[in-house]
Amino acid sequence: MDCASCVAKVTKAVERLPGVSAVEVNLMAERLTLELGDDGRAEAVEAQVASLGYATRRMAEAGPASAPPPGCDCGHGHGHDSRGDHTHDAAPPPAHGHDHDSPADAGKPWWRTGKAMLVWTLGALVLGAYALSLVLPARLAYPLFLVATLVALVPFGRRAIALARSGSPFSIETLMCTAAIGAAIIGAAEEAAVVVLLFAFGELLENVAAGRARDGIRALATLMPRVALRLRADGTTEQVPADRIAVGDLVLVRPGDRVPCDGVIEDGASALDESPVTGESIPVSRGPGDAVMAGSINAEGAIRVRVTRAATDNTIARIIRMVEDATASRAPTQRFIERFSSWWTPGAMIVALLVIVIPPFALGWDWWTSIYRGLAVLLIACPCALVISVPAAMASGLSAGARRGLLIKGGAALETIGGARTVAFDKTGTLTEGRPRVTDVLPAEGRSAEGVLALAAAVEQGSSHPLAKAILAEAAARGVDVSATEAQAALPGRAVTGTVAGLRVSIGSPRHARESGAELGALAAALDRLEREGKTVSVVLADGAVAGLVALRDEPRADAAAGVAAISALGVRPVMLTGDNRRTGEAIAISLGLDAKAELLPDDKLREIGKLRDRGPVIMVGDGINDAPALAAASVGVAMGGGTDVALETADAAVLKDRVTGVAELVSLSRATMANVKQNVAVAVGLKGVFLVTTLLGITGLWPAIMADTGATVLVTLNALRLLRWSPAAARPSA
């Protein structure tokens, strides 16, 4: 299918059938999904679609999804046939009219497809007729143009009749056929032939453009390797198709290989280049127990990965499905344009009729002139360019974002993001790393920082508490030797104790230190300062005396400050909503340069989101789990996360590369897309307005009129395709 007009025609035709409901047609995936009642028949649906010039293939019969061959326009839908639900994939016949390319055209360049052959045939007929008209009398040459016109009208006329029968009498084909036949009747067969040729050429360009947009989605499928090395029980490997590996299989991924599955590393360590999936350019270290994503590139050592998701449900497959579904979700602007065009076409036919009937009486035109100009008005009214202006830009914007780790679930979300007045961030795991780390080690007089850290790490050995893990990680990073500990014990909510090299050591809260009778001395002022900075401070005691202080905090992500600054530069207000204590929340907010509201329960967050929405659209950014209510309440919810289920399925959008700067990139992409939409609508309406005036004044005729429509279609399509080259680096902040 070529444009949104195709979607509307198929939808309307199928909805008229008995027992059919919930009809959805996805342009990019070329997928028809519907529900059949007891009196509905799938065969009737197939026959109805076939009458419009399309064939169908039931998804249940198509087998598991796999990457299509180059040049194939088959969709990536993963339909599951269930009782009462049917999904069909476009499998078109030889090209004619607005039809999809033939399966036989797969792999061919666009100029050799069936649709292109139709254009070249019509072009040869028109040029041949024109050449003969130079040597033959006009009365002999004129029939040649008539023949060319009639040959060209056969496929278009056939589908115009089918569309009228199926409930779309005011189709683009009807307008074009009416104008061409009328021109032939009044003796303008030459122009009628050129009109049909230009119309066919415009549809060829639409088809090429639609294919290019689909390429943006299909490029994701090429990230999957075709084969995988599955490990047998005896340790040997066997080469199997990547789509045949199953959950629980163990696969070997060698250096330089692409990871063929979603899974968990069981053995080995390596740096993985996840940029094909997340857009993150720096390879990340992964080892035993770490999750890996399909499509990542193993940069260093060999790893053994246990498969956790089947091929049809891995990260790449889910991203493809999400982008396809997103292109089917229409933005408010698109819905308005479609409603407008549904009135535009019959209105234009009425105006054309008035142009034919009134001027001979009111302005003294002769009937030939009024009919000719009325037919030209009819051609100008073709809403092709207007109808395709929004979905073409939206599809390109969604595809460009997906290829850069920015997933947006539909045109409505894409349109809303750019108009946001406020971005509300959760703190833990969103603006911060989600895990505490040691920020300060302050020794008491006569002790060293490494010595204090060694005592603290010794008594924390074996603990799974986040603070204990942070202390042990810091000791390892500094190369501190950790001694064995005896008689370890925990005082819940207060401290952890143990005997280290004959010393009775404890690490706990300042309250525990005071209750133990320890004097902080010169460290008291440092303790107060660290707590004002929002840090959790633990006091290390050795034989009842203060050995030192260890301060910890969940630190901001490396790019958090840059991400917040980028949002502010776009004229959007960033705020932080957190359930953490006020002192910690405000300390993090001040360091990042944004306002904060702390100590918020889930209900409090919802109220804050409601207040922000009263001032305009608001984006909520969270981890997609504990922030789910706030994500749902916001105008647009954005989940942070590297390919997790939550990141892909909970919110309206997801930043796969897990960077705060990705939120500003979403806003920039949305604004670039909506600017493209406005440009397209201006071109589509502006050209029609200009040629409407020139036609009524007698300056231009039939073929310039269709040239205006075809030209506008080409311009808006090419403009939309520019978005495929969008990149975050090219985005420029604007208020």
XYZ file of C-alpha atoms in Angstrom:
735
model
C 0.000 0.000 0.000
C 1.194 3.478 -0.843
C -0.519 6.034 1.377
C -3.150 6.711 4.004
C -5.777 6.816 1.267
C -5.203 3.083 0.703
C -5.744 2.463 4.400
C -9.018 4.401 4.422
C -10.359 2.571 1.357
C -9.566 -0.910 2.627
C -10.884 -0.100 6.094
C -14.170 1.278 4.797
C -14.686 -1.597 2.373
C -14.078 -4.311 4.985
C -16.143 -2.592 7.694
C -19.243 -2.882 5.474
C -19.114 -6.683 5.539
C -21.446 -8.554 7.911
C -19.902 -9.910 11.097
C -16.779 -7.758 10.827
C -15.628 -5.405 13.581
C -12.475 -3.823 15.058
C -10.874 -3.356 11.643
C -7.297 -2.074 11.726
C -5.109 -1.543 8.668
C -1.399 -0.879 9.204
C 0.173 0.952 6.265
C 3.826 0.286 7.094
C 3.323 -3.371 8.059
C 0.729 -3.866 5.290
C -1.322 -5.792 7.799
C -5.096 -6.058 8.150
C -6.414 -7.143 11.547
C -10.106 -7.632 12.335
C -12.573 -9.565 14.436
C -15.127 -11.902 12.897
C -18.476 -12.592 14.495
C -20.561 -15.732 14.023
C -21.946 -14.436 10.708
C -18.570 -13.260 9.380
C -16.384 -15.168 6.918
C -12.684 -14.705 6.301
C -13.210 -15.645 2.655
C -15.586 -12.701 2.214
C -12.951 -10.383 3.613
C -10.353 -11.718 1.195
C -12.737 -11.322 -1.739
C -13.596 -7.750 -0.758
C -9.932 -6.773 -0.479
C -9.166 -8.526 -3.776
C -11.865 -6.445 -5.495
C -9.849 -3.341 -4.573
C -6.742 -4.726 -6.291
C -4.978 -6.297 -3.298
C -4.440 -9.920 -2.365
C -4.045 -11.240 1.164
C -2.133 -13.942 3.001
C -3.280 -15.129 6.408
C -0.546 -14.515 8.957
C -1.124 -17.872 10.636
C -0.152 -19.544 7.373
C 2.897 -17.360 6.857
C 5.008 -19.117 9.470
C 7.361 -17.482 11.931
C 8.600 -14.012 11.195
C 11.989 -13.676 9.635
C 13.949 -11.020 7.870
C 12.582 -10.530 4.342
C 14.727 -10.684 1.268
C 16.114 -7.350 0.061
C 13.541 -5.344 -1.810
C 10.593 -7.372 -0.563
C 7.690 -5.257 0.648
C 6.284 -7.918 2.902
C 5.384 -6.733 6.379
C 6.901 -7.736 9.680
C 3.643 -8.420 11.423
C 3.597 -11.223 13.940
C -0.093 -11.988 13.992
C -1.435 -14.840 16.045
C -4.577 -16.382 14.701
C -7.031 -16.956 17.483
C -10.722 -17.603 17.725
C -12.641 -14.673 16.294
C -9.462 -12.774 15.339
C -7.869 -12.786 11.915
C -4.735 -11.116 10.679
C -3.792 -10.831 7.025
C -0.602 -9.738 5.355
C -0.619 -7.925 2.024
C 0.458 -10.268 -0.776
C -0.411 -8.271 -3.876
C -1.135 -9.245 -7.467
C 0.606 -7.754 -10.513
C 0.733 -4.002 -10.219
C -2.068 -1.850 -11.474
C -3.629 1.303 -10.186
C -2.731 1.841 -6.542
C -1.760 -1.772 -6.042
C 1.204 -2.991 -4.072
C 4.138 -4.443 -5.970
C 3.907 -8.040 -7.091
C 5.815 -10.633 -5.044
C 7.632 -11.364 -8.303
C 9.105 -7.861 -8.034
C 10.969 -8.727 -4.834
C 14.610 -7.864 -5.227
C 14.076 -5.826 -8.377
C 15.025 -2.138 -8.590
C 11.999 0.142 -8.544
C 12.224 0.930 -12.262
C 11.705 -2.745 -13.151
C 8.659 -3.407 -10.972
C 5.195 -4.036 -12.383
C 4.032 -0.564 -11.420
C 6.995 0.993 -13.200
C 6.268 -1.111 -16.297
C 2.768 0.353 -16.370
C 4.216 3.878 -16.328
C 6.747 3.085 -19.077
C 3.996 1.520 -21.214
C 1.732 4.531 -20.835
C 4.650 6.843 -21.536
C 5.477 4.961 -24.720
C 1.848 5.160 -25.875
C 1.610 8.902 -25.224
C 4.987 9.661 -26.839
C 4.155 7.408 -29.780
C 0.834 9.147 -30.297
C 2.540 12.533 -30.098
C 5.232 11.473 -32.594
C 2.625 10.218 -35.052
C 0.619 13.414 -34.641
C 3.594 15.280 -36.113
C 3.320 13.390 -39.405
C -0.348 12.441 -39.557
C -3.398 14.682 -39.933
C -5.065 15.670 -36.676
C -8.148 13.557 -37.434
C -5.933 10.446 -37.596
C -3.669 11.290 -34.657
C -6.493 12.116 -32.244
C -7.737 8.480 -32.001
C -4.234 7.450 -30.945
C -4.489 9.686 -27.886
C -7.943 8.277 -27.199
C -6.535 4.749 -27.291
C -3.719 5.717 -24.928
C -6.236 7.298 -22.550
C -8.571 4.299 -22.565
C -5.733 1.792 -22.071
C -4.501 3.798 -19.100
C -7.973 4.142 -17.616
C -8.714 0.408 -17.572
C -6.928 -0.412 -14.260
C -7.881 2.878 -12.588
C -11.481 2.734 -13.742
C -11.856 -0.855 -12.659
C -10.772 0.025 -9.140
C -12.841 3.224 -9.030
C -15.920 1.077 -9.686
C -14.878 -1.428 -6.998
C -14.311 1.385 -4.522
C -17.712 2.889 -5.291
C -19.352 -0.479 -4.678
C -17.500 -0.907 -1.394
C -18.555 2.471 -0.022
C -15.967 4.958 -1.346
C -17.617 6.683 -4.320
C -15.528 9.865 -3.939
C -12.132 8.250 -4.343
C -9.078 9.786 -5.979
C -9.491 7.300 -8.829
C -13.066 8.512 -9.367
C -11.913 12.125 -9.634
C -9.138 11.279 -12.060
C -11.249 9.007 -14.270
C -14.111 11.522 -14.402
C -11.770 14.317 -15.446
C -9.964 12.204 -18.052
C -13.189 10.886 -19.630
C -14.674 14.365 -19.641
C -11.565 15.749 -21.340
C -11.753 13.058 -24.011
C -15.435 13.837 -24.626
C -14.807 17.545 -25.160
C -11.941 16.849 -27.578
C -8.960 17.193 -25.226
C -7.776 13.593 -25.476
C -4.144 14.703 -25.683
C -4.356 16.300 -22.274
C -6.424 13.402 -20.921
C -3.649 10.973 -21.880
C -1.007 13.151 -20.202
C -3.218 13.442 -17.100
C -3.455 9.669 -16.698
C 0.277 9.235 -17.345
C 1.182 11.810 -14.694
C -1.267 10.231 -12.247
C 0.339 6.811 -12.737
C 3.807 8.331 -12.390
C 2.797 10.037 -9.132
C 1.571 6.736 -7.733
C 4.846 5.080 -8.723
C 6.712 7.721 -6.733
C 4.364 7.178 -3.772
C 5.121 3.477 -3.948
C 8.874 4.118 -3.994
C 8.552 6.504 -1.054
C 6.465 4.030 0.951
C 9.110 1.389 0.295
C 11.837 3.719 1.513
C 9.906 4.382 4.715
C 9.466 0.633 5.256
C 13.187 0.182 4.703
C 13.736 2.182 7.886
C 11.830 -0.477 9.803
C 13.205 -3.452 7.881
C 16.733 -2.247 8.611
C 16.091 -3.299 12.203
C 15.469 -6.881 11.089
C 18.884 -7.012 9.414
C 20.474 -6.559 12.857
C 19.681 -10.209 13.553
C 22.259 -12.768 12.416
C 20.940 -15.511 10.166
C 22.651 -18.331 12.092
C 23.582 -19.120 15.691
C 26.068 -21.548 17.244
C 24.061 -23.731 19.606
C 26.053 -25.686 22.179
C 25.350 -29.406 22.518
C 25.496 -31.260 25.819
C 28.966 -32.591 24.985
C 30.333 -29.052 24.503
C 30.445 -29.127 20.713
C 28.538 -26.591 18.623
C 26.044 -26.885 15.806
C 25.057 -24.135 13.377
C 21.300 -23.495 13.355
C 19.072 -20.727 11.937
C 18.786 -17.931 14.491
C 14.993 -18.129 14.447
C 15.133 -21.791 15.492
C 16.855 -21.346 18.845
C 14.533 -21.878 21.784
C 14.275 -20.642 25.347
C 16.783 -22.518 27.482
C 19.267 -23.191 24.671
C 22.910 -22.306 25.263
C 24.615 -20.465 22.398
C 28.217 -19.499 21.771
C 28.891 -15.917 20.680
C 32.406 -15.428 19.332
C 34.283 -12.111 19.092
C 32.873 -10.141 16.160
C 29.575 -12.066 16.121
C 26.170 -10.511 16.612
C 24.237 -11.816 19.602
C 21.427 -13.947 18.107
C 19.063 -13.822 21.066
C 17.963 -12.155 24.256
C 19.628 -14.021 27.079
C 21.894 -14.125 30.121
C 25.643 -14.743 30.052
C 26.500 -18.023 31.769
C 30.203 -18.062 31.049
C 32.764 -15.571 29.785
C 33.094 -11.804 29.793
C 33.300 -9.288 26.995
C 32.547 -5.751 25.879
C 29.335 -5.574 23.869
C 28.593 -2.916 21.290
C 24.877 -2.251 21.822
C 24.752 0.759 19.480
C 22.736 -1.070 16.774
C 19.910 -1.490 19.301
C 20.218 1.346 21.810
C 22.241 3.963 19.947
C 24.815 3.986 22.778
C 28.184 4.355 21.061
C 30.435 3.149 23.915
C 30.754 -0.659 24.321
C 29.606 -1.900 27.719
C 31.242 -4.630 29.784
C 29.146 -7.720 30.376
C 29.926 -10.823 32.414
C 28.263 -13.869 34.008
C 24.702 -13.106 35.122
C 24.375 -10.009 32.925
C 21.568 -9.753 30.388
C 22.386 -9.301 26.687
C 20.206 -8.102 23.834
C 19.719 -9.587 20.402
C 21.524 -7.587 17.732
C 24.411 -6.487 19.963
C 27.951 -7.063 18.650
C 30.445 -9.021 20.729
C 33.618 -6.937 20.601
C 36.100 -8.980 22.646
C 35.968 -12.425 24.295
C 33.818 -15.460 23.580
C 30.714 -15.748 25.754
C 28.114 -18.438 26.341
C 24.582 -17.123 26.524
C 21.474 -18.876 27.844
C 18.451 -17.964 25.701
C 15.624 -16.307 27.653
C 13.353 -15.250 24.774
C 12.294 -16.918 21.560
C 13.241 -15.295 18.253
C 9.724 -13.939 17.727
C 9.815 -12.170 21.090
C 13.380 -10.871 21.384
C 14.328 -7.206 21.602
C 14.602 -6.684 17.846
C 11.262 -8.391 17.116
C 9.502 -6.354 19.809
C 11.009 -3.102 18.543
C 9.858 -3.890 14.990
C 6.329 -4.685 16.183
C 6.223 -1.544 18.292
C 7.336 0.712 15.445
C 4.856 -0.899 13.054
C 2.044 -0.449 15.562
C 3.189 3.105 16.202
C 2.895 3.996 12.515
C -0.715 2.737 12.634
C -1.542 5.002 15.574
C -2.693 8.270 14.058
C -1.793 11.659 15.450
C -4.529 14.250 16.145
C -3.349 16.295 13.157
C -3.584 13.243 10.911
C -7.091 12.425 12.123
C -8.135 16.011 11.389
C -6.631 15.902 7.873
C -8.408 12.605 7.144
C -11.763 13.987 8.334
C -11.158 17.133 6.314
C -10.288 15.183 3.158
C -13.448 13.082 3.477
C -15.460 16.301 3.056
C -12.960 17.886 0.671
C -13.492 15.409 -2.196
C -17.303 15.571 -2.506
C -17.103 19.313 -1.883
C -14.608 19.658 -4.718
C -16.916 17.740 -7.079
C -19.739 20.107 -6.209
C -17.486 23.140 -6.832
C -16.361 21.652 -10.158
C -20.006 21.157 -11.150
C -20.782 24.770 -10.243
C -17.803 25.934 -12.340
C -19.256 24.015 -15.285
C -22.876 25.158 -14.862
C -22.834 28.765 -13.604
C -20.201 30.688 -15.691
C -21.941 30.181 -19.064
C -24.941 32.071 -17.681
C -23.240 34.451 -15.246
C -19.940 35.224 -17.014
C -20.675 34.423 -20.619
C -18.213 31.508 -20.924
C -18.810 29.027 -23.692
C -19.688 25.518 -22.560
C -16.406 23.999 -23.769
C -14.439 26.455 -21.618
C -16.576 25.929 -18.508
C -16.464 22.128 -18.809
C -12.710 22.185 -19.406
C -12.034 24.409 -16.401
C -14.453 22.446 -14.218
C -12.601 19.237 -15.041
C -9.302 20.946 -14.201
C -10.748 22.000 -10.831
C -11.719 18.360 -10.308
C -8.111 17.274 -10.824
C -6.749 19.982 -8.551
C -9.060 18.683 -5.836
C -7.312 15.288 -5.681
C -6.323 15.120 -1.985
C -3.369 12.739 -2.501
C -0.692 15.153 -1.325
C -2.803 16.401 1.571
C -3.697 12.916 2.797
C -0.116 11.618 2.645
C 1.457 14.758 4.124
C 1.019 13.748 7.789
C 1.457 9.937 7.841
C 4.552 10.120 5.620
C 6.245 12.530 8.038
C 5.091 10.555 11.092
C 6.334 7.237 9.691
C 9.714 8.754 8.839
C 10.017 10.366 12.271
C 9.116 7.152 14.100
C 11.560 5.123 11.991
C 14.369 7.662 12.481
C 13.835 7.582 16.245
C 13.742 3.781 16.443
C 17.045 3.502 14.599
C 18.601 5.769 17.235
C 17.213 4.114 20.349
C 14.177 6.410 20.718
C 10.972 4.375 20.623
C 7.648 6.196 20.416
C 4.343 4.357 20.506
C 2.311 6.198 17.923
C 1.718 9.475 16.173
C -0.289 10.941 19.048
C 2.638 10.577 21.455
C 5.099 11.861 18.863
C 2.995 14.975 18.307
C 2.446 15.637 22.023
C 6.096 15.313 23.083
C 7.208 18.354 21.101
C 4.530 20.549 22.678
C 5.348 19.639 26.283
C 5.696 22.523 28.737
C 7.179 20.445 31.546
C 9.321 17.315 31.917
C 8.894 15.604 35.304
C 11.679 13.196 36.287
C 11.691 10.468 38.874
C 14.989 10.501 40.783
C 16.156 6.994 41.635
C 17.152 5.033 38.548
C 16.187 7.874 36.221
C 18.271 10.933 37.065
C 20.521 8.840 39.287
C 22.226 5.515 38.689
C 19.806 3.691 40.961
C 22.491 2.341 43.286
C 24.481 4.081 46.046
C 28.233 4.467 45.861
C 30.840 5.754 48.279
C 31.464 9.475 47.824
C 33.635 10.323 50.865
C 35.843 8.445 53.335
C 36.944 10.730 56.199
C 39.365 9.161 58.716
C 39.702 10.214 62.344
C 43.016 11.644 63.472
C 45.784 9.066 63.305
C 44.024 6.835 60.751
C 44.052 6.648 56.924
C 41.089 6.581 54.530
C 42.167 3.149 53.226
C 42.388 1.829 56.776
C 38.856 3.020 57.590
C 37.557 1.531 54.337
C 39.294 -1.781 55.084
C 37.567 -2.029 58.486
C 34.165 -1.129 57.027
C 34.496 -3.599 54.132
C 35.625 -6.375 56.474
C 32.461 -6.324 58.571
C 30.222 -5.830 55.502
C 31.504 -8.991 53.771
C 28.689 -11.339 52.742
C 25.946 -8.711 53.123
C 23.477 -8.124 50.286
C 22.494 -4.669 51.508
C 22.991 -1.962 48.805
C 25.173 0.130 51.137
C 27.339 -2.879 51.951
C 27.780 -3.660 48.263
C 28.797 -0.050 47.629
C 31.452 -0.155 50.366
C 32.857 -3.467 49.110
C 32.925 -2.127 45.532
C 34.833 0.983 46.661
C 37.345 -1.130 48.562
C 37.907 -3.262 45.466
C 38.270 -0.180 43.274
C 40.943 1.268 45.596
C 42.774 -2.030 45.868
C 42.223 -2.268 49.638
C 42.949 -5.651 51.237
C 39.932 -6.862 53.199
C 40.696 -8.987 56.266
C 38.666 -11.916 57.468
C 36.002 -11.148 60.052
C 34.866 -13.176 63.024
C 31.648 -13.046 65.031
C 29.748 -11.004 62.453
C 26.372 -9.810 63.662
C 23.703 -7.342 62.580
C 21.830 -4.908 64.793
C 18.719 -4.292 62.633
C 18.331 -0.677 61.647
C 21.450 0.339 63.572
C 24.761 -1.326 62.653
C 26.779 -4.340 61.531
C 29.506 -5.622 63.860
C 32.403 -8.061 63.787
C 35.915 -8.734 65.020
C 38.697 -7.718 62.625
C 42.330 -8.458 63.554
C 41.422 -8.447 67.239
C 39.446 -5.161 67.053
C 35.741 -5.008 67.783
C 34.497 -3.092 64.713
C 31.048 -1.765 63.895
C 29.660 0.359 61.064
C 26.301 1.986 61.540
C 24.251 5.128 61.761
C 25.356 8.276 63.651
C 22.602 7.512 66.141
C 24.206 4.124 66.902
C 27.566 5.840 67.436
C 26.045 8.317 69.897
C 24.214 5.540 71.734
C 27.530 3.658 71.963
C 29.060 6.683 73.715
C 31.539 7.449 70.908
C 32.668 11.043 70.487
C 32.853 12.374 66.922
C 35.087 15.253 67.878
C 36.403 17.100 64.799
C 34.305 14.877 62.517
C 31.004 16.246 63.881
C 31.067 19.264 61.564
C 31.938 17.039 58.591
C 29.031 14.737 59.453
C 26.600 17.663 59.446
C 27.945 18.931 56.113
C 27.694 15.529 54.442
C 24.100 15.072 55.594
C 23.184 18.535 54.268
C 24.510 17.345 50.893
C 21.936 14.560 50.945
C 24.408 11.774 51.682
C 23.907 8.756 53.910
C 26.717 8.746 56.486
C 27.916 5.617 58.288
C 30.227 5.856 61.326
C 32.995 3.256 61.679
C 33.877 2.392 65.292
C 36.941 0.406 66.412
C 36.917 -0.764 70.034
C 34.304 1.909 70.792
C 36.277 4.825 69.314
C 35.422 6.628 66.083
C 37.722 5.434 63.288
C 36.131 7.497 60.533
C 33.098 8.335 58.403
C 31.940 6.714 55.167
C 29.458 8.776 53.098
C 27.331 7.235 50.361
C 24.830 8.595 47.866
C 22.962 7.472 44.794
C 24.851 9.754 42.434
C 23.416 11.393 39.290
C 23.994 9.695 35.964
C 27.027 10.968 34.098
C 24.852 12.772 31.555
C 22.069 13.901 33.937
C 23.218 17.527 34.175
C 23.695 17.740 30.399
C 20.278 16.158 29.823
C 18.515 18.597 32.138
C 20.350 21.543 30.555
C 19.359 20.369 27.069
C 15.694 20.233 28.098
C 15.873 23.746 29.552
C 17.531 24.972 26.334
C 14.490 23.696 24.429
C 12.252 25.981 26.483
C 10.798 23.129 28.559
C 10.796 23.270 32.372
C 12.441 20.256 34.081
C 11.279 19.215 37.572
C 12.028 16.257 39.832
C 9.362 14.260 41.657
C 10.791 11.827 44.202
C 9.740 9.805 47.200
C 13.197 10.213 48.748
C 13.782 12.476 51.757
C 13.723 16.205 51.184
C 17.388 16.826 52.002
C 18.645 14.209 49.522
C 16.180 15.204 46.815
C 17.009 18.893 47.062
C 20.767 18.209 47.071
C 20.520 16.193 43.844
C 18.189 18.778 42.273
C 20.516 21.680 43.063
C 23.499 19.849 41.580
C 21.537 19.233 38.348
C 19.877 22.627 38.114
C 16.171 21.805 38.407
C 13.299 22.190 40.873
C 12.381 19.285 43.152
C 9.416 18.015 45.118
C 10.435 15.290 47.578
C 8.879 12.819 50.027
C 6.056 12.112 47.571
C 3.942 8.984 47.878
C 2.481 7.524 44.637
C -0.773 9.440 45.201
C 1.201 12.642 45.770
C 3.008 12.143 42.451
C -0.322 11.781 40.681
C -1.553 15.057 42.203
C 1.646 16.834 41.150
C 1.294 15.498 37.594
C -2.299 16.784 37.566
C -1.163 20.259 38.636
C 1.503 20.313 35.934
C -0.997 19.213 33.268
C -3.172 22.197 34.142
C -0.339 24.377 32.774
C 0.128 22.372 29.573
C 1.278 18.980 28.283
C 3.691 17.212 30.645
C 6.173 14.398 30.040
C 6.804 12.004 32.930
C 10.136 10.152 32.840
C 10.576 7.133 35.106
C 11.824 3.579 35.314
C 8.478 2.172 34.225
C 7.803 0.063 37.322
C 7.153 2.023 40.505
C 6.338 5.106 38.426
C 3.644 3.387 36.350
C 0.702 5.446 37.743
C 2.506 8.743 37.102
C 3.602 7.588 33.644
C -0.011 6.801 32.787
C -1.331 10.089 34.201
C 1.098 12.290 32.244
C 0.414 13.545 28.727
C 3.267 11.285 27.613
C 5.083 8.714 29.734
C 8.724 7.996 28.893
C 10.469 4.921 30.307
C 14.212 4.741 30.784
C 15.733 1.329 30.285
C 18.022 -0.650 28.025
C 15.565 -2.878 26.223
C 13.650 -4.158 29.262
C 10.027 -5.276 29.045
C 9.038 -2.214 31.033
C 10.910 0.180 28.762
C 9.258 -1.291 25.684
C 5.743 -1.892 26.957
C 4.816 0.343 29.900
C 5.072 3.923 28.689
C 4.219 5.889 25.544
C 7.911 6.142 24.645
C 11.208 4.605 25.718
C 14.826 5.760 25.695
C 16.675 2.528 24.957
C 20.149 3.937 25.364
C 19.265 4.739 28.981
C 20.606 8.296 28.874
C 18.908 11.392 30.270
C 19.915 13.316 27.134
C 17.582 10.990 25.226
C 14.568 12.888 26.605
C 15.716 16.129 24.960
C 16.344 14.131 21.788
C 12.725 12.933 21.881
C 11.516 16.530 22.124
C 13.795 17.602 19.250
C 12.628 14.680 17.074
C 8.984 15.512 17.772
C 9.494 19.170 16.871
C 11.386 18.261 13.699
C 8.561 15.920 12.703
C 5.795 18.448 13.366
C 7.724 21.135 11.459
C 7.907 18.677 8.579
C 4.159 18.071 8.828
C 3.409 21.800 8.690
C 5.691 22.209 5.676
C 3.933 19.330 3.916
C 0.447 20.677 4.559
C 1.519 24.145 3.392
C 2.928 22.716 0.152
C -0.111 20.505 -0.482
C -2.674 23.243 0.129
C -0.576 26.101 -1.277
C 0.043 24.504 -4.679
C -3.606 23.587 -5.016
C -4.650 27.127 -4.122
C -2.313 28.666 -6.709
C -3.409 26.349 -9.510
C -7.071 26.738 -8.595
C -6.792 30.477 -9.214
C -4.762 30.088 -12.432
C -7.212 27.471 -13.739
C -10.276 29.619 -13.138
C -8.497 32.517 -14.855
C -7.730 30.294 -17.844
C -3.939 30.484 -17.383
C -3.415 26.739 -16.786
C -5.274 23.686 -18.003
C -5.734 19.993 -17.301
C -2.220 18.625 -17.357
C -0.744 21.447 -15.233
C -3.545 20.739 -12.763
C -2.607 17.082 -12.379
C 1.047 18.133 -12.402
C 0.250 20.306 -9.396
C -1.226 17.344 -7.547
C 1.538 14.934 -8.553
C 4.192 17.558 -7.905
C 2.787 18.287 -4.465
C 2.733 14.555 -3.688
C 6.354 14.192 -4.758
C 7.447 17.241 -2.756
C 5.737 16.226 0.490
C 7.038 12.677 0.145
C 10.628 13.773 -0.445
C 10.347 16.245 2.426
C 9.081 13.502 4.733
C 11.949 11.210 3.722
C 14.399 13.879 4.910
C 13.442 12.893 8.445
C 15.018 9.470 7.955
C 18.375 11.261 8.114
C 17.515 13.013 11.400
C 20.090 12.529 14.137
C 20.361 13.873 17.703
C 23.645 15.593 16.827
C 21.860 17.579 14.131
C 19.098 18.740 16.486
C 19.228 22.380 17.508
C 17.458 23.677 20.641
C 14.650 26.120 20.015
C 12.275 27.797 22.377
